[in-house]
Coordinates of C-alpha atoms in Angstrom, one line a residue:
Chain A
X1 CA 81.0 110.3 107.0
X2 CA 77.6 108.7 106.5
X3 CA 77.0 105.1 105.8
X4 CA 76.4 103.9 102.3
X5 CA 72.8 103.5 101.3
X6 CA 71.2 100.6 99.3
X7 CA 70.5 103.2 96.6
X8 CA 74.2 104.0 96.4
X9 CA 75.1 100.3 96.3
X10 CA 72.8 99.9 93.3
X11 CA 74.3 103.0 91.7
X12 CA 77.9 102.1 92.0
X13 CA 77.2 98.5 90.9
X14 CA 75.7 100.0 87.8
X15 CA 78.7 102.3 87.3
X16 CA 81.0 99.3 87.7
X17 CA 79.0 97.2 85.3
X18 CA 78.2 94.6 87.9
X19 CA 74.8 92.9 88.2
X20 CA 73.8 92.3 91.8
X21 CA 70.6 90.9 93.2
X22 CA 68.4 92.5 96.0
X23 CA 69.7 90.1 98.6
X24 CA 73.2 90.9 97.6
X25 CA 72.5 94.7 97.9
X26 CA 71.7 94.2 101.6
X27 CA 74.8 92.1 102.2
X28 CA 77.2 94.4 100.4
X29 CA 75.6 97.5 102.1
X30 CA 76.4 96.0 105.5
X31 CA 79.9 94.9 104.6
X32 CA 80.9 98.0 102.7
X33 CA 79.5 100.2 105.5
X34 CA 81.6 98.5 108.1
X35 CA 84.7 99.0 106.0
X36 CA 83.9 102.7 105.3
X37 CA 83.2 103.1 109.0
X38 CA 86.6 101.7 109.8
X39 CA 88.5 103.8 107.2
X40 CA 86.8 107.0 108.3
X41 CA 89.4 107.0 111.2
X42 CA 91.6 108.9 108.7
X43 CA 89.6 112.0 109.5
X44 CA 91.6 112.2 112.7
X45 CA 94.9 112.7 110.9
X46 CA 95.9 116.3 110.3
X47 CA 96.8 116.5 106.7
X48 CA 96.3 120.3 106.2
X49 CA 99.8 120.9 104.8
X50 CA 100.5 117.5 103.3
X51 CA 100.9 116.7 99.7
X52 CA 99.2 113.5 98.4
X53 CA 101.4 110.6 97.3
X54 CA 100.1 108.6 94.3
X55 CA 103.3 106.6 93.6
X56 CA 106.6 105.9 95.3
X57 CA 109.2 105.8 92.6
X58 CA 109.8 109.5 92.2
X59 CA 110.1 108.9 88.5
X60 CA 108.4 111.3 86.2
X61 CA 107.8 111.3 82.4
X62 CA 109.5 108.0 81.6
X63 CA 110.1 108.0 77.9
X64 CA 111.2 105.4 75.4
X65 CA 112.0 105.6 71.7
X66 CA 108.8 105.7 69.6
X67 CA 109.5 102.6 67.7
X68 CA 107.4 99.5 67.2
X69 CA 109.0 96.6 69.0
X70 CA 107.8 93.2 67.7
X71 CA 108.2 91.5 71.0
X72 CA 105.7 94.0 72.5
X73 CA 103.0 93.5 69.9
X74 CA 100.5 90.7 69.1
X75 CA 99.6 89.8 65.6
X76 CA 95.9 89.7 64.7
X77 CA 95.6 86.0 65.1
X78 CA 97.1 86.0 68.6
X79 CA 95.1 89.1 69.6
X80 CA 91.9 87.4 68.6
X81 CA 92.7 84.0 70.1
X82 CA 90.9 84.5 73.4
X83 CA 87.5 85.5 71.9
X84 CA 84.8 83.2 70.6
X85 CA 83.2 85.4 68.0
X86 CA 85.1 87.4 65.4
X87 CA 84.1 89.2 62.2
X88 CA 86.6 90.1 59.5
X89 CA 89.5 90.0 62.0
X90 CA 87.6 92.2 64.5
X91 CA 86.1 91.3 67.9
X92 CA 82.4 90.8 67.6
X93 CA 80.4 92.5 70.4
X94 CA 76.8 93.1 71.3
X95 CA 75.4 96.4 70.1
X96 CA 75.9 99.3 72.6
X97 CA 73.3 101.7 71.2
X98 CA 69.8 100.5 70.6
X99 CA 68.5 103.5 68.7
X100 CA 69.3 104.4 65.2
Chain B
X1 CA 117.4 60.3 95.0
X2 CA 116.5 63.1 97.3
X3 CA 115.1 66.3 96.0
X4 CA 117.7 69.1 96.9
X5 CA 116.4 71.9 99.1
X6 CA 118.7 74.7 97.9
X7 CA 120.0 75.9 94.6
X8 CA 123.6 75.3 95.8
X9 CA 122.9 71.7 96.6
X10 CA 121.1 71.2 93.3
X11 CA 124.0 72.6 91.4
X12 CA 126.5 70.4 93.3
X13 CA 124.3 67.4 92.6
X14 CA 124.3 68.3 88.9
X15 CA 128.1 68.7 88.8
X16 CA 128.4 65.3 90.5
X17 CA 125.9 63.9 88.0
X18 CA 123.8 62.4 90.7
X19 CA 120.6 62.5 88.6
X20 CA 119.3 64.0 85.4
X21 CA 116.9 67.0 85.2
X22 CA 114.3 64.6 83.8
X23 CA 114.6 62.4 86.9
X24 CA 114.4 65.5 89.1
X25 CA 111.1 66.5 87.4
X26 CA 109.9 62.9 87.9
X27 CA 110.4 63.2 91.6
X28 CA 108.7 66.6 91.9
X29 CA 105.7 65.4 89.9
X30 CA 105.5 62.2 92.1
X31 CA 105.3 64.3 95.2
X32 CA 102.7 66.7 93.7
X33 CA 100.6 63.7 92.5
X34 CA 100.8 62.0 95.9
X35 CA 100.3 64.9 98.3
X36 CA 98.7 67.9 96.6
X37 CA 95.2 66.5 96.4
X38 CA 94.8 67.2 100.1
X39 CA 96.3 70.6 100.2
X40 CA 95.4 72.0 96.8
X41 CA 98.4 74.3 96.1
X42 CA 98.3 73.9 92.3
X43 CA 95.7 75.0 89.8
X44 CA 97.6 73.7 86.8
X45 CA 100.5 71.2 86.8
X46 CA 102.5 71.6 83.6
X47 CA 104.4 68.3 83.3
X48 CA 104.7 68.5 79.5
X49 CA 106.1 72.0 79.7
X50 CA 108.5 70.9 82.4
X51 CA 109.9 67.8 80.7
X52 CA 110.4 69.7 77.4
X53 CA 112.4 72.4 79.2
X54 CA 114.3 69.8 81.2
X55 CA 115.4 68.0 78.0
X56 CA 116.4 71.3 76.3
X57 CA 118.5 72.2 79.3
X58 CA 120.1 68.8 79.4
X59 CA 121.1 69.1 75.8
X60 CA 122.5 72.6 76.4
X61 CA 124.5 71.2 79.4
X62 CA 126.1 68.5 77.3
X63 CA 127.4 71.2 75.0
X64 CA 128.4 73.8 77.5
X65 CA 129.6 71.5 80.3
X66 CA 131.0 73.5 83.1
X67 CA 130.1 76.7 81.5
X68 CA 126.4 75.8 81.9
X69 CA 126.1 77.5 85.3
X70 CA 127.5 80.7 83.9
X71 CA 124.9 80.8 81.2
X72 CA 122.1 79.6 83.4
X73 CA 122.5 80.9 87.0
X74 CA 119.3 79.2 88.0
X75 CA 120.0 76.0 86.0
X76 CA 117.5 73.2 86.7
X77 CA 115.6 75.2 89.4
X78 CA 112.0 74.1 89.4
X79 CA 109.6 77.0 89.8
X80 CA 105.9 77.3 90.5
X81 CA 104.3 80.5 89.3
X82 CA 101.4 82.2 91.1
X83 CA 98.5 81.9 88.7
X84 CA 98.6 85.7 88.2
X85 CA 101.8 85.4 86.1
X86 CA 101.0 85.2 82.4
X87 CA 102.7 82.1 80.9
X88 CA 102.6 81.8 77.1
X89 CA 100.6 78.8 76.1
X90 CA 99.8 77.8 79.7
X91 CA 96.5 78.6 81.2
X92 CA 96.5 81.6 83.6
X93 CA 93.4 82.0 85.8
X94 CA 94.1 84.5 88.6
X95 CA 92.2 81.8 90.5
X96 CA 89.0 83.3 89.2
X97 CA 86.2 81.8 87.1
X98 CA 86.4 84.9 84.9
X99 CA 89.7 83.6 83.5
X100 CA 89.0 79.8 83.7
X101 CA 90.0 79.2 80.1
X102 CA 92.4 82.1 79.5
X103 CA 95.6 81.0 77.7
X104 CA 98.0 84.0 77.4
X105 CA 99.8 84.8 74.2
X106 CA 102.8 86.2 76.0
X107 CA 104.7 85.6 79.2
X108 CA 105.4 88.0 82.1
X109 CA 108.9 89.6 82.0
X110 CA 109.8 87.8 85.2
X111 CA 108.6 84.4 83.7
X112 CA 110.8 85.0 80.7
X113 CA 113.8 86.1 82.7
X114 CA 113.6 83.1 84.9
X115 CA 113.3 80.7 82.0
X116 CA 116.3 82.3 80.3
X117 CA 118.2 81.8 83.5
X118 CA 117.5 78.0 83.4
X119 CA 114.5 77.6 85.6
X120 CA 111.8 75.0 84.8
X121 CA 108.1 75.7 85.2
X122 CA 106.3 72.9 87.0
X123 CA 102.9 74.6 87.3
X124 CA 100.7 77.4 88.3
X125 CA 99.7 77.9 91.9
X126 CA 96.5 78.5 93.6
X127 CA 95.8 81.9 95.3
X128 CA 93.0 84.1 96.6
X129 CA 91.2 85.1 93.4
X130 CA 92.8 88.2 91.9
X131 CA 95.1 88.2 94.9
X132 CA 92.2 89.4 97.1
X133 CA 92.6 87.8 100.4
X134 CA 94.9 86.9 103.3
X135 CA 94.1 83.2 103.8
X136 CA 94.1 81.4 100.5
X137 CA 90.4 80.5 101.1
X138 CA 89.0 82.9 98.5
X139 CA 89.9 80.9 95.4
X140 CA 87.4 79.8 92.8
X141 CA 89.4 76.7 92.5
X142 CA 89.0 75.6 96.2
X143 CA 91.0 76.6 99.3
X144 CA 94.6 75.7 99.9
X145 CA 95.6 74.2 103.3
X146 CA 98.6 74.8 105.5
X147 CA 100.9 71.7 105.0
X148 CA 102.2 72.0 108.6
X149 CA 98.7 71.7 110.1
X150 CA 95.8 71.1 107.7
X151 CA 93.2 72.7 109.9
X152 CA 94.9 76.0 109.4
X153 CA 95.1 78.4 106.4
X154 CA 98.5 78.9 104.6
X155 CA 98.0 82.7 104.4
X156 CA 97.4 84.6 101.3
X157 CA 97.1 85.8 98.8
X158 CA 100.0 83.8 97.4
X159 CA 98.9 80.7 99.2
X160 CA 99.8 78.0 96.7
X161 CA 103.2 79.4 96.0
X162 CA 104.1 79.5 99.7
X163 CA 102.8 75.9 100.2
X164 CA 104.5 74.7 97.1
X165 CA 107.9 75.6 98.6
X166 CA 107.0 74.5 102.2
X167 CA 105.8 71.1 100.8
X168 CA 108.8 70.7 98.4
X169 CA 106.7 70.7 95.2
X170 CA 109.2 73.2 93.7
X171 CA 112.6 74.8 94.5
X172 CA 111.1 78.2 94.6
X173 CA 107.8 80.0 93.7
X174 CA 106.8 83.4 92.5
X175 CA 104.3 85.7 94.2
X176 CA 102.9 89.1 94.3
X177 CA 102.9 91.3 97.4
X178 CA 100.4 94.2 97.3
X179 CA 99.6 94.4 101.0
X180 CA 101.6 91.4 102.4
X181 CA 100.6 88.6 100.0
X182 CA 104.1 87.2 99.9
X183 CA 105.4 88.0 103.4
X184 CA 102.3 86.8 105.3
X185 CA 101.9 83.4 103.6
X186 CA 105.7 82.8 103.9
X187 CA 105.4 83.5 107.6
X188 CA 102.4 81.1 107.9
X189 CA 104.2 78.3 106.1
X190 CA 107.7 78.6 107.4
X191 CA 109.5 79.7 104.2
X192 CA 111.5 82.8 103.2
X193 CA 109.3 85.4 101.5
X194 CA 110.8 88.4 99.6
X195 CA 109.0 91.5 98.6
X196 CA 111.3 93.8 96.5
X197 CA 111.3 97.6 96.4
X198 CA 108.4 98.9 94.3
X199 CA 110.2 99.7 91.0
X200 CA 112.9 97.0 91.3
X201 CA 111.1 94.2 89.4
X202 CA 109.0 94.5 86.3
X203 CA 105.2 93.9 86.7
X204 CA 104.7 93.4 83.0
X205 CA 102.5 90.4 82.3
X206 CA 101.5 89.9 85.9
X207 CA 97.7 90.4 86.3
X208 CA 97.4 93.7 88.0
X209 CA 95.7 94.2 91.4
X210 CA 96.7 97.7 92.7
X211 CA 99.2 99.2 90.4
X212 CA 100.9 101.6 92.8
X213 CA 101.4 98.8 95.4
X214 CA 102.0 95.6 93.5
X215 CA 105.5 94.1 93.9
X216 CA 106.8 91.0 92.2
X217 CA 108.7 88.7 94.5
X218 CA 109.3 85.1 95.5
X219 CA 109.4 82.3 98.0
X220 CA 112.5 80.2 98.8
X221 CA 113.9 78.1 101.6
X222 CA 117.0 80.2 102.2
X223 CA 117.9 83.9 102.0
X224 CA 120.8 83.0 99.8
X225 CA 118.3 81.6 97.2
X226 CA 116.1 84.6 97.5
X227 CA 119.1 86.8 96.7
X228 CA 120.1 84.7 93.7
X229 CA 116.6 84.8 92.2
X230 CA 116.3 88.6 92.7
X231 CA 119.6 88.9 90.8
X232 CA 117.7 87.5 87.8
X233 CA 114.3 89.1 88.2
X234 CA 115.4 92.7 88.9
X235 CA 116.0 95.4 86.3
X236 CA 114.5 97.4 83.4
X237 CA 112.5 95.8 80.7
X238 CA 111.1 98.9 79.0
X239 CA 107.6 97.4 79.4
X240 CA 107.1 98.8 82.9
X241 CA 107.9 102.5 83.3
X242 CA 108.2 102.3 87.0
X243 CA 111.3 100.0 86.8
X244 CA 114.8 101.6 86.5
X245 CA 118.2 100.0 86.8
X246 CA 119.7 101.4 89.9
X247 CA 122.5 101.1 92.4
X248 CA 121.8 98.8 95.4
X249 CA 124.0 100.2 98.3
X250 CA 126.3 97.8 100.1
X251 CA 125.8 97.0 103.8
X252 CA 127.7 99.3 106.2
X253 CA 130.0 97.7 108.7
X254 CA 128.0 98.9 111.7
X255 CA 124.4 98.3 111.6
X256 CA 121.4 99.4 113.7
X257 CA 118.0 97.7 113.7
X258 CA 114.9 99.5 114.7
X259 CA 112.1 97.8 116.6
X260 CA 108.9 99.8 116.0
X261 CA 106.9 100.1 119.2
X262 CA 103.6 100.4 117.3
X263 CA 103.9 96.8 116.1
X264 CA 103.7 95.4 119.6
X265 CA 100.0 96.2 120.2
X266 CA 97.2 94.6 122.1
X267 CA 96.0 91.5 120.3
X268 CA 99.5 90.5 119.3
X269 CA 99.8 86.8 119.9
X270 CA 102.3 86.0 122.8
X271 CA 104.2 83.4 120.8
X272 CA 104.6 85.8 117.9
X273 CA 105.8 88.5 120.2
X274 CA 108.3 86.3 122.1
X275 CA 109.7 84.9 118.9
X276 CA 110.3 88.4 117.4
X277 CA 112.0 89.5 120.6
X278 CA 114.1 86.4 120.8
X279 CA 115.2 86.9 117.2
X280 CA 116.0 90.5 117.7
X281 CA 118.3 89.5 120.6
X282 CA 120.2 87.1 118.2
X283 CA 121.1 90.1 116.1
X284 CA 122.1 92.0 119.2
X285 CA 124.5 89.3 120.2
X286 CA 126.1 89.7 116.8
X287 CA 127.0 93.3 117.6
X288 CA 124.0 94.9 115.9
X289 CA 122.5 97.7 117.9
X290 CA 118.8 97.6 118.6
X291 CA 116.9 100.8 119.0
X292 CA 113.2 101.3 119.7
X293 CA 111.7 103.5 117.1
X294 CA 108.3 105.0 116.4
X295 CA 106.2 104.7 113.3
X296 CA 103.2 106.6 114.6
X297 CA 101.0 106.4 111.5
X298 CA 101.2 102.6 111.4
X299 CA 97.7 102.3 112.9
X300 CA 96.3 104.2 109.9
X301 CA 98.1 102.1 107.2
X302 CA 95.2 99.6 106.9
X303 CA 92.7 102.4 106.3
X304 CA 95.0 104.0 103.7
X305 CA 95.4 100.6 102.1
X306 CA 91.7 99.8 102.0
X307 CA 91.0 103.0 100.1
X308 CA 93.9 103.2 97.7
X309 CA 93.9 99.5 96.9
X310 CA 90.2 99.0 96.0
X311 CA 90.3 102.2 94.0
X312 CA 93.1 100.8 91.9
X313 CA 91.4 97.4 91.8
X314 CA 88.2 98.8 90.5
X315 CA 90.2 100.4 87.7
X316 CA 92.3 97.4 86.9
X317 CA 89.3 94.9 86.9
X318 CA 87.3 97.2 84.6
X319 CA 89.2 95.6 81.7
X320 CA 87.6 92.3 82.2
X321 CA 84.6 92.7 79.9
X322 CA 84.3 89.2 78.6
X323 CA 84.7 90.4 75.0
X324 CA 88.3 90.0 74.0
X325 CA 89.0 87.1 76.4
X326 CA 87.6 85.6 79.6
X327 CA 84.1 85.2 80.9
X328 CA 81.4 87.8 81.7
X329 CA 81.6 90.1 84.8
X330 CA 78.9 88.1 86.5
X331 CA 81.6 85.5 87.2
X332 CA 83.5 87.8 89.7
X333 CA 83.5 86.4 93.2
X334 CA 82.0 88.4 96.1
X335 CA 85.4 89.8 97.3
X336 CA 86.2 91.1 93.8
X337 CA 82.7 92.7 93.7
X338 CA 83.2 94.3 97.1
X339 CA 86.5 95.8 96.1
X340 CA 85.3 97.0 92.7
X341 CA 82.3 98.7 94.4
X342 CA 84.3 100.1 97.3
X343 CA 86.9 101.5 94.8
X344 CA 84.2 102.9 92.5
X345 CA 82.6 104.6 95.6
X346 CA 85.8 106.2 96.9
X347 CA 86.7 107.5 93.5
X348 CA 83.2 108.8 92.7
X349 CA 82.4 112.5 92.6
X350 CA 81.5 113.8 96.1
X351 CA 83.6 111.1 97.9
X352 CA 87.0 111.5 96.1
X353 CA 88.3 114.2 98.5
X354 CA 87.0 112.6 101.6
X355 CA 88.4 109.1 100.9
X356 CA 90.8 108.8 98.1
X357 CA 92.6 112.2 98.4
X358 CA 92.7 111.9 102.2
X359 CA 94.2 108.4 101.9
X360 CA 96.9 109.7 99.5
X361 CA 97.8 112.4 102.0
X362 CA 98.0 110.0 104.9
X363 CA 100.1 107.8 102.6
X364 CA 102.6 110.7 102.6
X365 CA 102.6 110.6 106.5
X366 CA 103.3 106.8 106.6
X367 CA 106.2 107.4 104.2
X368 CA 107.5 110.2 106.3
X369 CA 107.5 107.9 109.4
X370 CA 109.7 105.5 107.6
X371 CA 112.0 108.2 106.2
X372 CA 112.6 109.5 109.7
X373 CA 113.2 106.0 111.1
X374 CA 115.7 105.2 108.4
X375 CA 117.8 108.2 109.4
X376 CA 118.5 106.4 112.6
X377 CA 118.5 102.7 111.7
X378 CA 119.4 100.6 108.7
X379 CA 116.6 98.2 108.9
X380 CA 113.4 97.5 110.9
X381 CA 112.6 94.2 112.5
X382 CA 108.9 93.5 113.2
X383 CA 106.2 90.8 113.4
X384 CA 104.6 89.8 110.1
X385 CA 101.1 89.2 111.2
X386 CA 99.4 89.6 114.7
X387 CA 99.0 85.8 114.9
X388 CA 100.4 82.6 113.4
X389 CA 98.3 80.9 110.8
X390 CA 94.6 81.0 111.8
X391 CA 92.0 78.3 111.5
X392 CA 90.2 77.6 108.2
X393 CA 86.9 79.4 108.2
X394 CA 87.7 81.6 111.2
X395 CA 87.5 84.9 109.2
X396 CA 85.7 84.1 105.9
X397 CA 82.4 85.7 106.9
X398 CA 83.9 88.9 108.2
X399 CA 85.8 90.8 105.4
X400 CA 87.0 93.6 107.8
X401 CA 88.5 91.0 110.2
X402 CA 90.3 89.4 107.3
X403 CA 91.6 92.8 106.1
X404 CA 93.2 93.3 109.6
X405 CA 95.4 90.3 109.1
X406 CA 97.5 92.6 106.9
X407 CA 98.0 95.2 109.6
X408 CA 101.8 94.8 109.9
X409 CA 102.5 94.3 106.2
X410 CA 100.6 97.0 104.3
X411 CA 102.8 99.9 105.4
X412 CA 105.8 98.6 103.3
X413 CA 103.6 98.6 100.2
X414 CA 102.3 102.0 100.9
X415 CA 105.9 103.3 101.2
X416 CA 107.2 101.1 98.3
X417 CA 110.0 99.7 100.5
X418 CA 111.4 96.1 100.5
X419 CA 110.6 93.4 103.0
X420 CA 112.0 90.0 103.8
X421 CA 110.2 87.4 105.9
X422 CA 112.4 84.9 107.7
X423 CA 111.2 81.7 109.4
X424 CA 112.6 81.0 112.8
X425 CA 110.7 78.3 114.6
X426 CA 107.3 76.8 115.5
X427 CA 104.7 77.2 118.2
X428 CA 103.1 74.3 120.1
X429 CA 100.5 73.6 117.4
X430 CA 103.3 73.0 114.8
X431 CA 102.6 76.4 113.2
X432 CA 105.6 78.3 111.9
X433 CA 106.8 81.5 113.5
X434 CA 109.2 84.2 112.2
X435 CA 109.7 87.9 111.6
X436 CA 110.1 90.4 108.8
X437 CA 112.9 92.9 108.0
X438 CA 112.1 96.1 106.3
X439 CA 114.6 98.6 104.8
X440 CA 114.7 101.8 102.8
X441 CA 114.0 101.7 99.1
X442 CA 116.6 99.6 97.2
X443 CA 118.2 98.3 100.5
X444 CA 117.8 94.7 99.4
X445 CA 121.5 93.9 100.0
X446 CA 121.2 94.9 103.6
X447 CA 118.1 92.8 104.1
X448 CA 119.7 89.8 102.5
X449 CA 122.9 90.3 104.5
X450 CA 121.0 90.4 107.7
X451 CA 118.9 87.4 106.8
X452 CA 122.0 85.4 105.9
X453 CA 123.6 86.4 109.1
X454 CA 120.6 85.2 111.0
X455 CA 120.5 81.8 109.2
X456 CA 124.3 81.4 109.8
X457 CA 124.3 82.1 113.5
X458 CA 121.2 80.1 114.2
X459 CA 122.6 77.2 112.1
X460 CA 119.3 77.3 110.1
X461 CA 118.4 74.2 108.1
X462 CA 115.4 74.3 105.8
X463 CA 112.7 71.9 106.8
X464 CA 109.9 70.4 104.8
X465 CA 106.3 69.9 106.1
X466 CA 105.7 66.1 106.6
X467 CA 102.8 65.1 104.4
X468 CA 100.6 62.0 104.3

């Protein structure tokens, strides 16, 4: 597996909505490359006939009754209590699209 | 009055009316005020919250009298919550600037269960930001020091919780263990650390790190107390679909403990190795058979972990957008940025199969190793970390070196099995030593029984770090 390039660092930072400076690009490129180098040892493990594991509980399709439970919901006031700007009981955010 | 070190002693004192709960809170707060400035184990001390709860419980005790302990199995136990646990009305930061001013509107299930059982919240403990770290140095609120020797780290990520118990700032403390974040700091600070089976304790309301690995556990001074608290925290809450009420098998009369040869590798500190061997012989003397076992994929566990974990981290931390609550994403520390980017990378098209899918397959192999081993033995005894607590600053500039401190703990998270760290002594630098027990899923009773046996035959007495 090849090392991660500075272009790739910039690209994934953008995907993850992180702003990183040029100096940081170099630092992260070096650090992430060494981690990727290390984890590439997994290539040595033969997993040809192995099923992947994504969780360990063995539980599947855990259902509950489709009923609103008060203790699991927040009222509007509580839901908005962590934000600075609201508008008519909504969160106020910056525009996402800049063209009409 | 002296602060009691175990729940049993506390309850005897309360029956004997040696002090009131308000006086008990006074004593804890005095200690925190006097000693915590130098070791920094708390982010928030909640004295108002604690006195209010103490007074409520006292009123209830006056009415219920001797029935109090039945209603409140953890009556009067002072708890410090890792600052990843949402506490209604009490600031919860994840030790990150992103959540500096975040005050949750609800409490984690575990927080509620513990309060209903009579515990009293004294504060929120420091940790590596977002639980990313193995030393307690990666907090936006300053590093935490090891109370036994202040030049050394307390371990992480649940650094402040471990220290709060070791320094007697609380009766017990909660923590999260995603790759060793309870067991390793417990080992570094000489307290009991318990990581339950994945799916035994609800994760609801605990700030998520890696959702298929996160386990909600606690720090205590004795195994008996760890068991008591687990009795309260375990079980379904309908808010975490991975948790099911289940049977916990009883311990068999004849037990076998496996010693995994892959855990005694080059680079393992001599004191750590000798102590683990010495402790295993103590079990042998009690009629428990020791057997060397092999967990051949142990050496790949760290690599599996550092693919799956950042992948899940990148997804969980995506919700911090600075819109509904919290600060902007610029406020993430470097380690969070590294993990978000690493996770984004291994999940991205073109790399998914090579990294993420491969890691999930090797995860199956690690699990298979344990399944094979548990056909032969009831539990596994192993070192917790390759070294005792390391020096402050020793690994901060080398992320990969820091990641390797988790080498003996991550496999339990990958397999979803329970683990119990038990303190057993000290090295020449006054740094704690100990070992961990691992068992099959839902084998908590066996781990607790073995731990209690160890404490009994070694005449174990909890000790508190001397502070100045």
